[in-house]
Every structure is written in C-alpha cells, then in structure tokens.
Short mmCIF file of C-alpha atoms in Angstrom, two decimals:
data_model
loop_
_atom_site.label_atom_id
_atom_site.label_comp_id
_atom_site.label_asym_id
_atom_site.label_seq_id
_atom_site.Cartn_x
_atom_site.Cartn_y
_atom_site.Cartn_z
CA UNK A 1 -12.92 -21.31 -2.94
CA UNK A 2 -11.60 -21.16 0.12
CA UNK A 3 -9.61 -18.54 1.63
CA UNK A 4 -6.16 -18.29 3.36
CA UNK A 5 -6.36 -16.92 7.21
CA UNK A 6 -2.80 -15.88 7.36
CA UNK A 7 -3.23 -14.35 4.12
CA UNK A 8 -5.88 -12.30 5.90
CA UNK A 9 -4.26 -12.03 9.40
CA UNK A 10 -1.36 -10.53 7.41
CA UNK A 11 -3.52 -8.18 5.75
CA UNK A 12 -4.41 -6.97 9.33
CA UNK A 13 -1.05 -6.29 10.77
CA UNK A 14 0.01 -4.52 6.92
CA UNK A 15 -3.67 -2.04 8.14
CA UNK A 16 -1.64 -1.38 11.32
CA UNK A 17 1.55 -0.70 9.90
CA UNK A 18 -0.58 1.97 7.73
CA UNK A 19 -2.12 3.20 11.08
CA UNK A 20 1.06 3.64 12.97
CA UNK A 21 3.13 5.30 9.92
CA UNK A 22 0.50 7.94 9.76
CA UNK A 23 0.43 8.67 12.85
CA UNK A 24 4.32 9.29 13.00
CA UNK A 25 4.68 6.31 15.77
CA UNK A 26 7.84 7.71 18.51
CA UNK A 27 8.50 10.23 16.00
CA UNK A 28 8.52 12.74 19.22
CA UNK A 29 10.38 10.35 21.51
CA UNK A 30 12.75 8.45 19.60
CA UNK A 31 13.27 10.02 16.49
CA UNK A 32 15.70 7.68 14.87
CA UNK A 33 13.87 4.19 15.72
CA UNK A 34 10.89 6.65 14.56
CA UNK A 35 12.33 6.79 11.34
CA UNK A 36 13.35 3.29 10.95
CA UNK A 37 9.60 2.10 11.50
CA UNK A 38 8.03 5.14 9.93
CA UNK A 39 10.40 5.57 6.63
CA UNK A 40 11.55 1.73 7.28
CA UNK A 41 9.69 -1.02 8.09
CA UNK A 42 5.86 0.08 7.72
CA UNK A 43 6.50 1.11 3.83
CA UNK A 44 6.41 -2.46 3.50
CA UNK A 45 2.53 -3.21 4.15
CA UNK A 46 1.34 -0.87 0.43
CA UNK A 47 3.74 -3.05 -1.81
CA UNK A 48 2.65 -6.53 -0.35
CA UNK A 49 -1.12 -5.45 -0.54
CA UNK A 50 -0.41 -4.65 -4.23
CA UNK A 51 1.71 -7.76 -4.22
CA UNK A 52 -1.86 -9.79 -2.87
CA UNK A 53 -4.12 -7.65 -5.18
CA UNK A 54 -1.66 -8.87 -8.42
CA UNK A 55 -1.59 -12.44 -6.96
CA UNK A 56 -5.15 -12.73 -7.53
CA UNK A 57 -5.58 -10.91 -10.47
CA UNK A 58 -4.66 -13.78 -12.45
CA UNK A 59 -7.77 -14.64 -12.51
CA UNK A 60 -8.89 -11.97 -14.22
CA UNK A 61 -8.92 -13.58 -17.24
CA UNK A 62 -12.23 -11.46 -19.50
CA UNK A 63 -13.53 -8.63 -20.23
CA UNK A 64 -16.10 -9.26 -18.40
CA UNK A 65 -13.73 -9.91 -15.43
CA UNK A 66 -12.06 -6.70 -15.61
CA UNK A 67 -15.29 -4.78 -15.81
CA UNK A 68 -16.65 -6.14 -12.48
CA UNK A 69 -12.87 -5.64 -10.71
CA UNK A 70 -12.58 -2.08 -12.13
CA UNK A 71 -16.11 -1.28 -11.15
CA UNK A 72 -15.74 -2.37 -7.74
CA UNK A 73 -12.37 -1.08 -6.90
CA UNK A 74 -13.71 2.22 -8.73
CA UNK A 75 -16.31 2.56 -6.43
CA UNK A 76 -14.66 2.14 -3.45
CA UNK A 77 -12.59 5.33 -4.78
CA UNK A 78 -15.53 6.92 -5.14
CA UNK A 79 -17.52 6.50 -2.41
CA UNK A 80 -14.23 6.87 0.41
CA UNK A 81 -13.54 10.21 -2.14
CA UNK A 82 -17.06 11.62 -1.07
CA UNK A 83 -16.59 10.60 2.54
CA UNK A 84 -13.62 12.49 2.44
CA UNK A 85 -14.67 15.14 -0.10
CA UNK A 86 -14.43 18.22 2.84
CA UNK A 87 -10.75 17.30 3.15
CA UNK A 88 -9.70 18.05 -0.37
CA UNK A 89 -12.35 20.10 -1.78
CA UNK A 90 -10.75 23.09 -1.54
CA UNK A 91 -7.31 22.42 -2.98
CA UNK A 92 -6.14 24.61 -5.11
CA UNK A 93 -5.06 21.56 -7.02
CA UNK A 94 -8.59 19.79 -7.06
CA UNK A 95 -8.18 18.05 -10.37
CA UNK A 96 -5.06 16.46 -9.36
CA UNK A 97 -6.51 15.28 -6.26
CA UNK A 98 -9.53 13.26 -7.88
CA UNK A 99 -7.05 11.95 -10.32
CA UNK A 100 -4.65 10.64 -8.19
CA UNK A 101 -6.45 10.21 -4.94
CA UNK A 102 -6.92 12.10 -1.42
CA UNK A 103 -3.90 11.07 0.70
CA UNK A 104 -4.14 7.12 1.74
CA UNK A 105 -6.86 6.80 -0.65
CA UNK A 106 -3.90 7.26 -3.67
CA UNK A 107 -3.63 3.15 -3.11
CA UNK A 108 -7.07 2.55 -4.61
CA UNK A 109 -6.86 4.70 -7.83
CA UNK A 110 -3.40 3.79 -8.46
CA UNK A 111 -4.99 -0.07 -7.84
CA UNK A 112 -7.37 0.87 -10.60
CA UNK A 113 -5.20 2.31 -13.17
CA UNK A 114 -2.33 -0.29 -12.89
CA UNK A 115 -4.98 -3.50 -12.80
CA UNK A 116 -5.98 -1.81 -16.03
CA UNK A 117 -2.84 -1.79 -17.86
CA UNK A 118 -1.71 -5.05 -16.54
CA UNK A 119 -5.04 -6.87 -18.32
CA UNK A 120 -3.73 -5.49 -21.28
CA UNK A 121 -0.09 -6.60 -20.81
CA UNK A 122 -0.40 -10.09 -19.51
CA UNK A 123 -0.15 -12.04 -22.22
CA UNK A 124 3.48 -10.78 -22.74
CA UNK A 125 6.21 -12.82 -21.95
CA UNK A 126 7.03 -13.03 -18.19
CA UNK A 127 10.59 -11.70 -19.03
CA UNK A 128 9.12 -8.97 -20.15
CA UNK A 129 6.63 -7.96 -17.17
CA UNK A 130 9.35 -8.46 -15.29
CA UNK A 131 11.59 -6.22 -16.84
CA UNK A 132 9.49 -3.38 -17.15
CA UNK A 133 7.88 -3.76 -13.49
CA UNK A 134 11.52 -3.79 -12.22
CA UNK A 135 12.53 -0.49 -14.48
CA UNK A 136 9.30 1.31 -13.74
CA UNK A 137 9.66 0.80 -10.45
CA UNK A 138 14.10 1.71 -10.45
CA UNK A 139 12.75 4.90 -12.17
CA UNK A 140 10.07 6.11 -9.39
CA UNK A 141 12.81 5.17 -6.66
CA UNK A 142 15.79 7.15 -8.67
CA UNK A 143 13.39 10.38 -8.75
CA UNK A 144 12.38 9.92 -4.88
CA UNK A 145 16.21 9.88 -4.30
CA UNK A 146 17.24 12.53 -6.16
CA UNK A 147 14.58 15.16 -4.70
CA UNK A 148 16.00 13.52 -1.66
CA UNK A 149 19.09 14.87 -2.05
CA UNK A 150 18.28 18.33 -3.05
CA UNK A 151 21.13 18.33 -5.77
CA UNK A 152 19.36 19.96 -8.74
CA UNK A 153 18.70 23.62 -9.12
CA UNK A 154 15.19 24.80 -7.15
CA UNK A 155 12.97 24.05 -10.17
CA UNK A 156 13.73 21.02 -10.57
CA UNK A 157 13.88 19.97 -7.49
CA UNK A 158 10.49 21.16 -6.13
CA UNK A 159 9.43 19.01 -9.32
CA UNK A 160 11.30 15.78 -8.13
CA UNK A 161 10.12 16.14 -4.75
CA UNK A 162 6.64 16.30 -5.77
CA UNK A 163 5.34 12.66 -4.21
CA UNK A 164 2.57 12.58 -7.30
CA UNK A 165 5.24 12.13 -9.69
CA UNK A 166 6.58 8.49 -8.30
CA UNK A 167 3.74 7.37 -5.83
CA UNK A 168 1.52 6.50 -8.29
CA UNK A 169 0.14 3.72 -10.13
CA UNK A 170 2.61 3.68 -13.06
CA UNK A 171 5.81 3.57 -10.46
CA UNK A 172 4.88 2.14 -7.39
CA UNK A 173 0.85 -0.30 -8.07
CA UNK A 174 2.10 -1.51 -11.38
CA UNK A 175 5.45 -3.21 -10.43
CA UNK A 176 4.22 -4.70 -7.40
CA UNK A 177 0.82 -5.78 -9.19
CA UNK A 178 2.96 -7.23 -11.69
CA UNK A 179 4.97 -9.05 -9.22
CA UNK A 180 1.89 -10.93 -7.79
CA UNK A 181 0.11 -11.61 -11.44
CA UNK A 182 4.14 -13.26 -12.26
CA UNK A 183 3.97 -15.43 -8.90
CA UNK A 184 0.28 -16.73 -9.73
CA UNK A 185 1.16 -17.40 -13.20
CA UNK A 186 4.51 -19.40 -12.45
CA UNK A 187 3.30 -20.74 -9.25
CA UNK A 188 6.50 -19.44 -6.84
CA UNK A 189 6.89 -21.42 -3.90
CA UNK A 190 9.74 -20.84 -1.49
CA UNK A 191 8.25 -23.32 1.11
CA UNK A 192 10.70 -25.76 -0.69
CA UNK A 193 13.91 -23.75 0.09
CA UNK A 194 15.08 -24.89 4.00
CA UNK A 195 15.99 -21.11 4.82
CA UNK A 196 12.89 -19.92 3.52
CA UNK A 197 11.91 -17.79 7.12
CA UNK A 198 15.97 -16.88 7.02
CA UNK A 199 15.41 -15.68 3.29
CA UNK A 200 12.29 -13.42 4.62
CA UNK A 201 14.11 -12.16 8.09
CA UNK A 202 17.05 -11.24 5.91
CA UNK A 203 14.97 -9.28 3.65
CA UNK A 204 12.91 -7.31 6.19
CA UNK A 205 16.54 -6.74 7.17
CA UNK A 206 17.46 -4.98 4.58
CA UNK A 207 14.97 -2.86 4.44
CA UNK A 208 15.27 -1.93 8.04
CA UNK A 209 19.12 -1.54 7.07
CA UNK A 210 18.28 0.64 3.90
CA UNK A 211 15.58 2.92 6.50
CA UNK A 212 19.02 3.25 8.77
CA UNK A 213 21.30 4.35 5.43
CA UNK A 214 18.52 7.08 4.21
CA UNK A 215 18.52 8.46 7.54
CA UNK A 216 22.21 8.54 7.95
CA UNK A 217 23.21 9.76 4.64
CA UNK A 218 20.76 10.22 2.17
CA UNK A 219 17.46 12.78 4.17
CA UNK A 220 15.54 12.58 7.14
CA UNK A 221 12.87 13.19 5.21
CA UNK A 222 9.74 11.25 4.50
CA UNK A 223 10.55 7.73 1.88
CA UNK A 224 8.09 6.06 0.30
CA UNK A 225 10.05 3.99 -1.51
CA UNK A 226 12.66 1.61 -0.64
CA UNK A 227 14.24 -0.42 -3.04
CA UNK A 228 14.70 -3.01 -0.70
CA UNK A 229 10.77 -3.46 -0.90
CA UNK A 230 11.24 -5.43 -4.45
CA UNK A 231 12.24 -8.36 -2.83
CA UNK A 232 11.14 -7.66 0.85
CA UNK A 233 7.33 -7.53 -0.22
CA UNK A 234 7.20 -10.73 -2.08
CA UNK A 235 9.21 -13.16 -0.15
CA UNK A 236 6.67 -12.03 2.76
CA UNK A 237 3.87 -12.67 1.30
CA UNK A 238 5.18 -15.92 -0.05
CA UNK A 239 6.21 -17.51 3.23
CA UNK A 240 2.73 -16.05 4.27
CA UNK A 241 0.67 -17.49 1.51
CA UNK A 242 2.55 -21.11 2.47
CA UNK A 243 1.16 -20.77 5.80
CA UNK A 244 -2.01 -22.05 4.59
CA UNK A 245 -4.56 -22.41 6.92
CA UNK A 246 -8.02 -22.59 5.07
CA UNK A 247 -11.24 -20.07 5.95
CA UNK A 248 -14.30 -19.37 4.66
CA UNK A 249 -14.85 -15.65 6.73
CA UNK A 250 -14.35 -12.68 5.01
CA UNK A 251 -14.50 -10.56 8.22
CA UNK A 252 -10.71 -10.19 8.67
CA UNK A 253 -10.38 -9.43 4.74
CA UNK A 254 -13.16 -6.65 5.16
CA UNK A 255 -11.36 -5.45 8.76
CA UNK A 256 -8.53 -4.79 7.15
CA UNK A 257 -9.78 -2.83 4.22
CA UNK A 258 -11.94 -0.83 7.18
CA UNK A 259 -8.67 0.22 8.94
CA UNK A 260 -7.22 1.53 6.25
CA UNK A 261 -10.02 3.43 4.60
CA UNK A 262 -10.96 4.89 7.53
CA UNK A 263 -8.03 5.90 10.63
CA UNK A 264 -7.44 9.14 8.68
CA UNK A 265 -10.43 10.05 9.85
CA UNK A 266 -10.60 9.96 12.97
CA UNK A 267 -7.09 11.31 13.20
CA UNK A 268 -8.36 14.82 11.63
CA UNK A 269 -11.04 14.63 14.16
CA UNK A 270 -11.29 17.29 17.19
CA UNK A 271 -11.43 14.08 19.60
CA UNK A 272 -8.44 12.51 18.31
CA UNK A 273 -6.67 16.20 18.59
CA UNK A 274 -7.42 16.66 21.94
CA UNK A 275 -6.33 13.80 22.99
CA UNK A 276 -3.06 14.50 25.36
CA UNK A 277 -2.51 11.25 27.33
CA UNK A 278 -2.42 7.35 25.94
CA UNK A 279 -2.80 8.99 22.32
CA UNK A 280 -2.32 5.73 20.46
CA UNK A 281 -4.45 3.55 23.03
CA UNK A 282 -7.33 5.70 23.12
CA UNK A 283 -6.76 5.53 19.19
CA UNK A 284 -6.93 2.63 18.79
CA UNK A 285 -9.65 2.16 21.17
CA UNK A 286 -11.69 3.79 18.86
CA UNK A 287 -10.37 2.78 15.60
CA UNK A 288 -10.97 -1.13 16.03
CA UNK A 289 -14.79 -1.11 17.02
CA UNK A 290 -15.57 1.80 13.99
CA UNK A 291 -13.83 -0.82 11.99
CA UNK A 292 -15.68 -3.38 13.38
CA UNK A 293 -19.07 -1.71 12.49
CA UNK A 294 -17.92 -0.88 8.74
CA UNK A 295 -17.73 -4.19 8.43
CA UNK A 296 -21.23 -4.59 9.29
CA UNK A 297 -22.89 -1.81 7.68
CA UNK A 298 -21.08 -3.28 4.40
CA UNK A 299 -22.55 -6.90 4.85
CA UNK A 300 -25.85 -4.47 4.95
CA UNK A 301 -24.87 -1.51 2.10
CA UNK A 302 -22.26 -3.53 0.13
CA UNK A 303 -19.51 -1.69 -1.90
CA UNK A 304 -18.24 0.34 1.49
CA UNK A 305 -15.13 -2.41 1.60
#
C-alpha cells in the first residue's frame, strides 16, 4: 500500500513544532507571540500525530495485530527510555517516570496504553467512542484549567497542577486516537465541502485565539491542552490526508519520528548550552543530519524508529 507524502511532509513540520515548543521559541524576545506559538499553535502537532496513529489503527483488526503494534510501539519506549535512562534515573519519583514516560517520550507510552483500550472498545457504537473520547478529553482540559487558575486551597492545587494527572494516555492519546479510528471507520472527507481550507484556517484560528485568551486571562503558564485542539487537529489532518499525493519512501515517516525522539538530547547537551549566538540555527544544524543518520542506522538495527 502506498503511502501519502503530505501525510508524511505534515508529520515533519508537527516534529518541528515539537522542536521549537521545547525550546521555548522568542520566549526571551517576544514573550507574548512566544506564548501564542509555544502554549498556542505548536500544541497542535501531539493531537494530530495521535489523530494519524488512530487513523490507521483501524486496521488493527486481531489479536495478532495488536500484539505486533503494542510490541513495536513498546519497544520504541523502551529502547528511547534506556537512551535516556541518565536523565531520569535518579528521580525521586522513578516509578512514575517509567510508567508514564521521561518528558517527550510520555507520547509513546500514552500511544501504547490508549491503542490498548481502544482494541477493546471498537466495536462499540461510534456514538459512543465519541462520547466518551469527547468527555475524557473535557475532563483532562477542566483539571489543566483549574490548576491554572490557582483557585483551590494549596493541596489541591499542587494536585491539579500536576501535568501526570491530564497528559496522559487516558485524557489526552485516547480521545485523539479515538478520533482517527472514528474517521477511518466512517470514511470523513471534507474535500467535498467548498470552504474546506476556510474550515481548517478558521480552526487553527481558534486555537491561536484560545493561546491569546489563556494568556490574557486565564495563566501565563505552560498549556498543554487547548480545547480548541478537538476540532483543530482533525480538520488538519483531513484537508492533509485529501492532499493525496502517493509514495512508496518511508524516509520522511522515519525523519520525523527521529526529530522527535531525539532533539531533547542534544538540547541537554554541553554543546547545545554553550551555544550563545544563532542558537536555533546551529540547532538545527545539528539536529537534521543526527536525524538523518537515525534513519539509517534503523534501516540497519530496526526498532530505533
């Protein structure tokens, strides 16, 4: 089966959004636009990855299926865990870092746990995915607000502002996992609707808008989620998905799982810390051909991407 390149080229540009929201892009300079891209704009590449991921997993369709997805998404936790293991092995909370991932790498677990309960669920009625991927996901973004807002006693707020306890794969993989299974299964296609690239534009929009509102009124403070995102996320990747343009490479695919996997670390690196001048060129610089060569160490070791 072929694949889609736009599919993949947006897969690319989602790695950079990653890149540049971890890296606090103009946070220094322009604090505000900072926030809008940062808090805004780049939140959007983790739900329409999940939203890809979910598309596809409609084919998962066995046992036998699931075992081979679980096992390879698994091991990419794994092995990108050990990479990683000097990071994090010293937490005082070690447990709940192998249980719900080592920073960026919480994407992949959560992948893994949600994929899992989804098998299970999809043969329920469509209505009812929906309904629970929409409420899961309400719930994770009413916590996030409410530690937001610091209204509730200390306790209780150090709780709710505890990122573990809505990024994860129950509030945050699972809805948007959901969303792409529901897509597959009823076989959404906006390309038929004239304002289709309006429909998207308005919806990227809105979560620029919502980025602006936080900011404002709600915290300065780090978002993961943005409601916004529930419709944002899959109208992109649907006008994407429409842009069918067929390939048979997997190298853009792979590139993309290599830039995210592995820009954390080169940010925690001495080099990258030293770095005074052209941060984010010399960055990048680096970050594109180790990405590069990932990709072909994993054509030779496998399982890396």
């Amino acid at each position: 089966m072929g694949r889609n390149l736009s599919i993949d080229v947006l897969k690319i540009i989602l790695a950079f959004f990653v890149v540049f929201l971890h890296m606090n892009f103009l946070k220094e300079t322009y604090p505000l636009l900072s926030y809008i891209l940062v808090n805004g704009l780049f939140r959007i590449a983790v739900p329409v990855f999940l939203v890809i991921t979910g598309f596809y997993f409609f084919h998962i369709d066995s046992a036998k299926k699931l075992k081979k997805w679980l096992f390879r998404t698994f091991l990419l936790y794994a092995i990108w865990m050990l990479i990683y293991v000097s990071y994090w092995k010293d937490n005082e909370q070690v447990w709940l870092t192998i249980i719900f991932g080592y920073h960026h790498l919480w994407y992949l677990i959560g992948t893994f746990f949600s994929g899992f309960l989804l098998y299970f669920l999809r043969n329920q009625s469509s209505r009812l995915l929906l309904t629970l991927a929409i409420f899961l996901f309400l719930f994770g973004y009413v916590v996030q607000v409410l530690g937001n807002l610091h209204y509730l006693n200390t306790e209780s707020d150090s709780l709710l502002n505890d990122y573990l306890l809505y990024r994860n794969f129950l509030f945050v993989c699972f809805p948007f996992l959901a969303i792409g299974f529901l897509i597959n299964k009823h076989r959404i296609d906006i390309s038929t609707y004239k304002n289709s690239s309006l429909l998207v534009i308005l919806s990227i929009l809105g979560v620029i808008a919502e980025a602006f509102f936080n900011y404002k009124y709600i915290s300065s403070e780090s978002t993961d989620i943005l409601f916004s995102l529930i419709f944002a996320s899959p109208l992109l990747f649907l006008y994407c998905q429409k842009i069918y343009i067929k390939t048979t490479s997997k190298v853009l695919a792979s590139l993309s799982t290599a830039i995210y996997v592995v820009h954390p670390l080169i940010m925690k690196s001495e080099l990258y810390k030293e770095i005074q001048s052209f941060k984010i060129l010399i960055f990048l610089a680096i970050l594109i051909p180790v990405s590069f060569g990932l990709v072909y160490l994993n054509r030779k070791l496998k399982y890396l991407l």
